[in-house]
Structures are given as C-alpha cells and as structure tokens.
CSV table of C-alpha atoms and ligand atoms in Angstrom, one decimal:
chain,number,residue,atom,x,y,z
A,278,UNK,CA,-115.1,70.2,-139.0
A,279,UNK,CA,-111.7,69.4,-140.5
A,280,UNK,CA,-110.9,70.0,-144.2
A,281,UNK,CA,-111.2,66.3,-145.1
A,282,UNK,CA,-114.5,65.8,-143.2
A,283,UNK,CA,-113.8,62.1,-142.5
A,284,UNK,CA,-115.1,62.2,-138.9
A,285,UNK,CA,-117.4,59.3,-138.1
A,286,UNK,CA,-117.1,57.8,-141.6
A,287,UNK,CA,-116.0,54.1,-141.9
A,288,UNK,CA,-113.2,53.0,-144.3
A,289,UNK,CA,-112.3,49.4,-145.2
A,290,UNK,CA,-108.5,49.1,-145.3
A,291,UNK,CA,-106.7,46.2,-146.9
A,292,UNK,CA,-102.9,45.7,-146.9
A,293,UNK,CA,-101.5,46.6,-143.5
A,294,UNK,CA,-98.5,44.3,-142.9
A,295,UNK,CA,-96.5,46.5,-140.6
A,296,UNK,CA,-95.8,50.2,-139.7
A,297,UNK,CA,-94.1,50.8,-143.0
A,298,UNK,CA,-97.1,49.7,-145.1
A,299,UNK,CA,-98.9,52.3,-147.2
A,300,UNK,CA,-102.1,51.1,-145.7
A,301,UNK,CA,-100.8,51.5,-142.2
A,302,UNK,CA,-99.7,55.1,-142.8
A,303,UNK,CA,-103.0,55.9,-144.6
A,304,UNK,CA,-105.0,54.4,-141.7
A,305,UNK,CA,-103.1,56.4,-139.1
A,306,UNK,CA,-103.7,59.6,-141.2
A,307,UNK,CA,-107.5,59.1,-141.5
A,308,UNK,CA,-107.9,57.9,-137.9
A,309,UNK,CA,-106.3,61.1,-136.8
A,310,UNK,CA,-109.0,62.9,-138.8
A,311,UNK,CA,-111.7,61.0,-136.8
A,312,UNK,CA,-112.4,58.2,-139.3
A,313,UNK,CA,-113.3,54.7,-138.3
A,314,UNK,CA,-111.3,51.9,-139.9
A,315,UNK,CA,-112.1,48.2,-140.5
A,316,UNK,CA,-108.9,46.3,-141.4
A,317,UNK,CA,-108.5,43.1,-143.4
A,318,UNK,CA,-105.2,41.3,-143.1
A,319,UNK,CA,-104.0,38.5,-145.3
A,320,UNK,CA,-103.3,35.8,-142.7
A,321,UNK,CA,-104.4,34.7,-139.2
A,322,UNK,CA,-100.8,35.1,-138.1
A,323,UNK,CA,-101.0,38.9,-138.8
A,324,UNK,CA,-104.1,39.4,-136.6
A,325,UNK,CA,-102.3,39.8,-133.2
A,326,UNK,CA,-99.8,42.3,-134.5
A,327,UNK,CA,-102.4,44.5,-136.3
A,328,UNK,CA,-104.7,44.3,-133.2
A,329,UNK,CA,-101.8,45.8,-131.2
A,330,UNK,CA,-101.4,48.6,-133.8
A,331,UNK,CA,-105.1,49.3,-133.9
A,332,UNK,CA,-106.7,48.1,-130.7
A,333,UNK,CA,-110.0,49.9,-131.2
A,334,UNK,CA,-110.6,48.7,-134.7
A,335,UNK,CA,-112.2,45.7,-136.2
A,336,UNK,CA,-109.7,43.4,-137.9
A,337,UNK,CA,-110.7,40.5,-140.1
A,338,UNK,CA,-108.8,38.1,-142.3
A,339,UNK,CA,-109.1,38.1,-146.1
A,340,UNK,CA,-106.7,36.4,-148.3
A,341,UNK,CA,-107.7,37.7,-151.7
A,342,UNK,CA,-106.4,34.6,-153.4
A,343,UNK,CA,-109.3,32.7,-151.7
A,344,UNK,CA,-112.8,33.3,-153.2
A,345,UNK,CA,-114.5,32.2,-149.9
A,346,UNK,CA,-112.5,34.9,-148.0
A,347,UNK,CA,-113.8,37.6,-150.4
A,348,UNK,CA,-117.4,36.4,-150.4
A,349,UNK,CA,-117.7,36.4,-146.6
A,350,UNK,CA,-116.6,40.0,-146.3
A,351,UNK,CA,-120.1,41.5,-146.0
A,352,UNK,CA,-121.1,39.2,-143.2
A,353,UNK,CA,-117.9,40.0,-141.3
A,354,UNK,CA,-117.9,43.8,-141.8
A,355,UNK,CA,-121.7,44.4,-141.6
A,356,UNK,CA,-121.4,48.2,-141.3
A,357,UNK,CA,-121.8,50.8,-144.1
A,358,UNK,CA,-118.6,51.7,-145.8
A,359,UNK,CA,-117.7,55.3,-147.0
A,360,UNK,CA,-114.4,54.3,-148.6
A,361,UNK,CA,-112.2,51.4,-149.4
A,362,UNK,CA,-108.4,51.3,-149.8
A,363,UNK,CA,-106.9,48.4,-151.7
A,364,UNK,CA,-103.2,48.5,-150.9
A,365,UNK,CA,-101.8,45.0,-151.7
A,366,UNK,CA,-99.8,43.2,-154.3
A,367,UNK,CA,-98.0,40.0,-154.8
A,368,UNK,CA,-95.7,38.6,-157.5
A,369,UNK,CA,-93.5,35.5,-157.1
A,370,UNK,CA,-90.0,36.7,-157.6
A,371,UNK,CA,-88.4,33.6,-156.1
A,372,UNK,CA,-86.7,32.9,-159.4
A,373,UNK,CA,-85.5,36.5,-159.8
A,374,UNK,CA,-86.6,39.0,-162.5
A,375,UNK,CA,-86.5,37.1,-165.8
A,376,UNK,CA,-86.9,38.5,-169.3
A,377,UNK,CA,-90.6,39.2,-169.5
A,378,UNK,CA,-91.3,36.5,-172.2
A,379,UNK,CA,-90.0,33.9,-169.8
A,380,UNK,CA,-92.7,34.6,-167.1
A,381,UNK,CA,-94.4,31.4,-166.0
A,382,UNK,CA,-98.1,31.2,-166.7
A,383,UNK,CA,-98.9,30.2,-163.1
A,384,UNK,CA,-96.8,33.1,-161.6
A,385,UNK,CA,-98.5,35.6,-164.0
A,386,UNK,CA,-102.1,34.4,-163.3
A,387,UNK,CA,-101.5,34.3,-159.6
A,388,UNK,CA,-100.1,37.8,-159.5
A,389,UNK,CA,-102.8,39.1,-161.8
A,390,UNK,CA,-105.6,37.7,-159.6
A,391,UNK,CA,-104.1,39.0,-156.3
A,392,UNK,CA,-102.6,42.3,-157.4
A,393,UNK,CA,-105.1,43.4,-160.0
A,394,UNK,CA,-108.4,41.6,-160.2
A,395,UNK,CA,-108.9,41.4,-156.4
A,396,UNK,CA,-109.7,45.1,-156.5
A,397,UNK,CA,-112.7,44.4,-158.6
A,398,UNK,CA,-113.7,41.2,-156.8
A,399,UNK,CA,-113.5,42.8,-153.3
A,400,UNK,CA,-115.4,45.9,-154.5
A,401,UNK,CA,-118.1,43.7,-155.9
A,402,UNK,CA,-118.3,41.7,-152.6
A,403,UNK,CA,-118.6,44.9,-150.6
A,404,UNK,CA,-121.7,45.5,-152.7
A,405,UNK,CA,-124.4,47.3,-150.8
A,406,UNK,CA,-122.1,48.1,-147.9
A,407,UNK,CA,-120.6,50.8,-150.0
A,408,UNK,CA,-122.7,53.9,-149.5
A,409,UNK,CA,-123.8,56.2,-152.2
A,410,UNK,CA,-120.9,58.7,-152.9
A,411,UNK,CA,-118.3,56.3,-151.4
A,412,UNK,CA,-114.7,56.6,-152.7
A,413,UNK,CA,-112.4,53.7,-153.4
A,414,UNK,CA,-108.8,53.7,-154.3
A,415,UNK,CA,-106.0,51.3,-155.1
A,416,UNK,CA,-102.2,51.7,-155.0
A,417,UNK,CA,-100.4,51.3,-158.3
A,418,UNK,CA,-96.9,52.2,-159.3
A,419,UNK,CA,-95.6,55.4,-160.9
A,420,UNK,CA,-94.5,53.7,-164.1
A,421,UNK,CA,-96.0,50.4,-165.2
A,422,UNK,CA,-93.2,50.2,-167.8
A,423,UNK,CA,-90.3,50.3,-165.3
A,424,UNK,CA,-88.2,47.2,-165.9
A,425,UNK,CA,-87.4,47.0,-162.2
A,426,UNK,CA,-91.0,45.7,-161.4
A,427,UNK,CA,-90.6,42.7,-163.7
A,428,UNK,CA,-93.9,41.2,-164.7
A,429,UNK,CA,-95.7,43.1,-162.0
A,430,UNK,CA,-95.5,46.1,-164.3
A,431,UNK,CA,-98.1,44.9,-166.9
A,432,UNK,CA,-100.2,43.5,-164.0
A,433,UNK,CA,-100.3,47.0,-162.4
A,434,UNK,CA,-101.2,48.3,-165.8
A,435,UNK,CA,-104.1,45.9,-165.8
A,436,UNK,CA,-105.1,47.2,-162.3
A,437,UNK,CA,-105.0,50.7,-163.6
A,438,UNK,CA,-107.0,49.8,-166.7
A,439,UNK,CA,-109.8,48.4,-164.4
A,440,UNK,CA,-110.2,51.7,-162.6
A,441,UNK,CA,-112.2,53.6,-165.2
A,442,UNK,CA,-114.3,50.4,-165.8
A,443,UNK,CA,-115.1,50.1,-162.2
A,444,UNK,CA,-115.9,53.9,-162.0
A,445,UNK,CA,-118.3,53.5,-164.8
A,446,UNK,CA,-120.0,50.5,-163.5
A,447,UNK,CA,-120.4,52.0,-160.0
A,448,UNK,CA,-121.4,55.4,-161.3
A,449,UNK,CA,-125.1,55.0,-160.6
A,450,UNK,CA,-124.3,55.0,-156.9
A,451,UNK,CA,-121.9,57.9,-157.5
A,452,UNK,CA,-119.0,55.8,-156.2
A,453,UNK,CA,-115.7,57.2,-157.3
A,454,UNK,CA,-112.7,54.9,-158.2
A,455,UNK,CA,-109.1,56.0,-158.5
A,456,UNK,CA,-105.6,54.7,-158.3
A,457,UNK,CA,-102.4,56.3,-157.0
A,458,UNK,CA,-99.3,55.7,-159.1
A,459,UNK,CA,-96.7,55.8,-156.4
A,460,UNK,CA,-93.0,56.2,-156.9
A,461,UNK,CA,-90.6,53.8,-155.1
A,462,UNK,CA,-91.0,53.5,-151.3
A,463,UNK,CA,-89.2,51.7,-148.5
A,464,UNK,CA,-91.7,49.0,-147.5
A,465,UNK,CA,-91.7,45.2,-147.1
A,466,UNK,CA,-93.3,44.8,-150.5
A,467,UNK,CA,-90.4,46.6,-152.2
A,468,UNK,CA,-87.9,44.6,-150.3
A,469,UNK,CA,-89.2,41.5,-152.2
A,470,UNK,CA,-88.3,42.9,-155.6
A,471,UNK,CA,-84.9,41.9,-156.8
A,472,UNK,CA,-82.3,44.7,-157.0
A,473,UNK,CA,-84.8,47.0,-155.5
A,474,UNK,CA,-82.2,49.0,-153.4
A,475,UNK,CA,-80.2,49.9,-156.5
A,476,UNK,CA,-83.3,51.1,-158.3
A,477,UNK,CA,-84.5,53.0,-155.2
A,478,UNK,CA,-81.2,54.9,-155.0
A,479,UNK,CA,-81.3,55.6,-158.7
A,480,UNK,CA,-84.9,56.8,-158.5
A,481,UNK,CA,-83.9,59.3,-155.8
A,482,UNK,CA,-81.6,61.0,-158.3
A,483,UNK,CA,-84.5,61.1,-160.8
A,484,UNK,CA,-86.8,63.0,-158.4
A,485,UNK,CA,-86.7,66.7,-159.0
A,486,UNK,CA,-86.0,67.4,-155.3
A,487,UNK,CA,-83.3,64.7,-155.1
A,488,UNK,CA,-85.2,63.1,-152.2
A,489,UNK,CA,-87.3,59.9,-152.6
A,490,UNK,CA,-91.0,59.8,-151.9
A,491,UNK,CA,-92.1,59.3,-148.3
A,492,UNK,CA,-94.9,56.8,-147.6
A,493,UNK,CA,-96.7,59.6,-145.7
A,494,UNK,CA,-97.0,61.5,-149.0
A,495,UNK,CA,-98.8,58.6,-150.6
A,496,UNK,CA,-101.0,58.3,-147.5
A,497,UNK,CA,-101.9,62.0,-147.7
A,498,UNK,CA,-103.0,61.5,-151.3
A,499,UNK,CA,-104.9,58.4,-150.4
A,500,UNK,CA,-106.7,60.3,-147.5
A,501,UNK,CA,-107.6,63.1,-149.9
A,502,UNK,CA,-108.9,60.7,-152.5
A,503,UNK,CA,-111.0,58.8,-150.0
A,504,UNK,CA,-112.5,62.1,-148.8
A,505,UNK,CA,-115.2,64.2,-150.5
A,506,UNK,CA,-112.6,66.9,-151.0
A,507,UNK,CA,-111.5,65.0,-154.1
A,508,UNK,CA,-115.1,64.9,-155.5
A,509,UNK,CA,-114.0,66.1,-158.9
A,510,UNK,CA,-111.4,63.3,-159.3
A,511,UNK,CA,-112.8,60.0,-160.8
A,512,UNK,CA,-111.6,57.1,-163.0
A,513,UNK,CA,-108.0,58.2,-163.0
A,514,UNK,CA,-104.5,57.3,-161.8
A,515,UNK,CA,-102.9,60.1,-159.9
A,516,UNK,CA,-99.1,60.0,-160.2
A,517,UNK,CA,-97.3,60.7,-156.9
A,518,UNK,CA,-93.6,60.4,-157.6
A,519,UNK,CA,-91.9,63.7,-156.7
A,520,UNK,CA,-91.6,64.6,-160.4
A,521,UNK,CA,-89.5,61.5,-161.2
A,522,UNK,CA,-91.4,60.6,-164.4
A,523,UNK,CA,-90.8,64.0,-165.9
A,524,UNK,CA,-87.1,63.6,-165.5
A,525,UNK,CA,-85.8,61.0,-168.0
A,526,UNK,CA,-82.9,63.2,-169.0
A,527,UNK,CA,-81.7,64.4,-165.6
A,528,UNK,CA,-78.6,66.4,-166.4
A,529,UNK,CA,-76.6,65.2,-163.4
A,530,UNK,CA,-77.1,61.6,-164.4
A,531,UNK,CA,-76.4,62.3,-168.0
A,532,UNK,CA,-73.2,64.1,-167.2
A,533,UNK,CA,-72.2,61.3,-164.8
A,534,UNK,CA,-72.8,58.8,-167.6
A,535,UNK,CA,-70.6,60.8,-170.0
A,536,UNK,CA,-67.8,61.1,-167.4
A,537,UNK,CA,-67.9,57.3,-166.9
A,538,UNK,CA,-67.4,56.8,-170.7
A,539,UNK,CA,-64.4,59.1,-170.8
B,750,NAD,P1,-96.5,46.0,-147.8
B,750,NAD,O1,-95.7,44.8,-147.9
B,750,NAD,O2,-96.5,46.7,-146.5
B,750,NAD,O3,-98.0,45.7,-148.1
B,750,NAD,C1,-98.4,44.7,-149.1
B,750,NAD,C2,-99.6,44.0,-148.5
B,750,NAD,O4,-100.1,43.1,-149.5
B,750,NAD,C3,-99.3,43.2,-147.3
B,750,NAD,O5,-100.1,43.6,-146.2
B,750,NAD,C4,-99.7,41.8,-147.7
B,750,NAD,O6,-100.2,41.0,-146.6
B,750,NAD,C5,-100.7,42.1,-148.7
B,750,NAD,N1,-101.0,40.9,-149.5
B,750,NAD,C6,-100.2,40.2,-150.4
B,750,NAD,N2,-100.9,39.1,-150.9
B,750,NAD,C7,-102.1,39.2,-150.4
B,750,NAD,C8,-103.3,38.3,-150.4
B,750,NAD,N3,-103.2,37.2,-151.2
B,750,NAD,N4,-104.4,38.7,-149.8
B,750,NAD,C9,-104.4,39.8,-149.0
B,750,NAD,N5,-103.4,40.6,-148.9
B,750,NAD,C10,-102.3,40.3,-149.5
B,750,NAD,O7,-96.0,46.9,-149.0
B,750,NAD,P2,-96.6,48.3,-149.5
B,750,NAD,O8,-95.5,49.0,-150.2
B,750,NAD,O9,-97.4,49.0,-148.4
B,750,NAD,O10,-97.6,47.8,-150.7
B,750,NAD,C11,-98.9,48.3,-150.8
B,750,NAD,C12,-99.2,48.7,-152.2
B,750,NAD,O11,-98.4,49.7,-152.6
B,750,NAD,C13,-98.9,47.5,-153.2
B,750,NAD,O12,-99.9,47.5,-154.2
B,750,NAD,C14,-97.6,47.9,-153.9
B,750,NAD,O13,-97.4,47.4,-155.2
B,750,NAD,C15,-97.8,49.4,-153.9
B,750,NAD,N6,-96.6,50.2,-154.2
B,750,NAD,C16,-95.5,50.0,-153.4
B,750,NAD,C17,-94.4,50.8,-153.7
B,750,NAD,C18,-93.1,50.5,-153.0
B,750,NAD,O14,-92.1,51.0,-153.4
B,750,NAD,N7,-93.2,49.9,-151.9
B,750,NAD,C19,-94.4,51.7,-154.7
B,750,NAD,C20,-95.5,51.9,-155.4
B,750,NAD,C21,-96.7,51.1,-155.2
C-alpha cells in the first residue's frame, strides 16, 4: 500500500482544460497512485481532448453556470465518490481590471456563481454519491486581497468562507472540506487575468526561494488533502505559495525600490 492509500478509490475532478491545469496535474498524480478519476469538463468541445488525455476514464460535461448540468451529475456519475476536486474559476475581464467599485453587477454575480457558489451546489448535487469519510477540496488563491486578481479576489474570499460552512454541514458523514490557497501559476486561467505576467514575475521575487510555485506542488497538496493522510485537516485553507505571503518586505525588492528613487 502506498502512503496516500488512494488505490481503487474514485475521485470526481472538475476543471481540466489542458495539461497545464491544476486539475490535470492533480488527476495524473492520483491516477499514478492507483485512484480512479471521473472528469467533468465545461463544454462538449473539450470532451475529445480530455478523452485523449484520459482514455480510460469517464468524462462528462458540466457547465456549472447551468443548473440542469449540476443536477444531472448523480445520474451520469452513478458510482460512489471518495473525493471531489473543484478546480475552476471564471471572471469576465474583457473590460480589463477596473477599480473595484466599478465592477458590473452582472459580471460579479456570474463570477460569484461559477467561481464560488458552484462548489456548494456541486457538492450538494453529489449528495449520497459522496461516501462517509470523503474529502473534498477547492482551489483558491494565496491572497484574496491581491489587487492583481481584480474582483475575483473577494469572490475567492467568498469561496474560502464557504469551506468551514460546508465542512460543518457535511460533518455527520465525516466528509472533510478544505481549500488550497495557491500562489501564482502558469495556466490558461492566469493568462486571462490582465497584466498577469508582470505580477507573476514580481511574485517570483517574493517567494523565499526566488522560484515560483510549480503546478505539481499544488497538485501534491491536493492529492494529500483528498487522501486519508490529511484526516486531521478540515474546514481550512492551506496556503501553498512558497513563502510569498510572509515576505511583504523582501529586502532585495526594498533596496531595488530605493535605488530607483535615487
Ligand atoms: P485552467 O484554465 O486550466 O482551469 C480553469 C477551469 O475552469 C477550466 O477547465 C475551465 O473549463 C473551468 N471553468 C470555467 N468556467 C466554468 C464553468 N462555467 N463550468 C465548468 N467549468 C468551468 O486554470 P487553473 O489555473 O488550473 O485553474 C484552476 C483553479 O486554480 C481556479 O480556481 C483558479 O482560480 C485557481 N488558481 C489558479 C492560479 C493560477 O495562477 N493559475 C493560482 C491560484 C489559484
């Protein structure tokens, strides 16, 4: 038996868009441990590509902005689920990042439903498919106050706030619920955030090791959280950011700033 003891257990994975996705790397990691994965993709058009990536796995479509897609999950999945990874987000940045108070109501509500409330809605839809002792996890961001994320910041804060509430309401079945607060990564989601590259390069300087986070490091944490080995961790957000959030006053950056002023 391997340390994570995932062999033969089934995990529902949402959010694979391509090989860079957090969900993809997590799925590869747990499949290598003998787990079984059931995937949900957002659109029909993604089906063929994901089927090539995971030929032996069930792949279904679930656009979380559609109530009917969420409610038919149990009839499509059918099998008992030992864990669920919610690794998806959407915010409409087609008009760029505006001052927060100028956020449009329709953009905010759409992003809140897709990026935050869908975690609760999908968990509820999975219902009895989730076995006693299952573990579910969502991917948030390392700092929900980072300006770079625009109005997605407070929406991720909403997602994180729902985690202890879900953990409490699922506690009778001993289902654990956690979030991972991941630092900046190179994925297609990040490419959609205005000025992301500048912020990504800056964040690398803020990590204590001067090397940005790798998606595999987030995936390793997700695999651990989905496994029984994390049994003592519940109702929390685990920050995975290579120390970035402890380094506001990085001395190299401070000295560079002072040199620029001279
Ligand atoms: P990604 O683009 O590979 O994955 C995002 C996924 O969200 C895609 O598979 C997309 O299809 C899905 N999605 C969007 N709208 C959807 C909808 N209506 N219904 C169903 N699925 C929908 O990017 P990623 O970086 O792997 O993102 C996964 C999670 O990680 C997101 O929650 C993101 O906020 C979070 N995260 C990313 C970073 C980063 O720097 N990339 C950092 C911290 C956290």
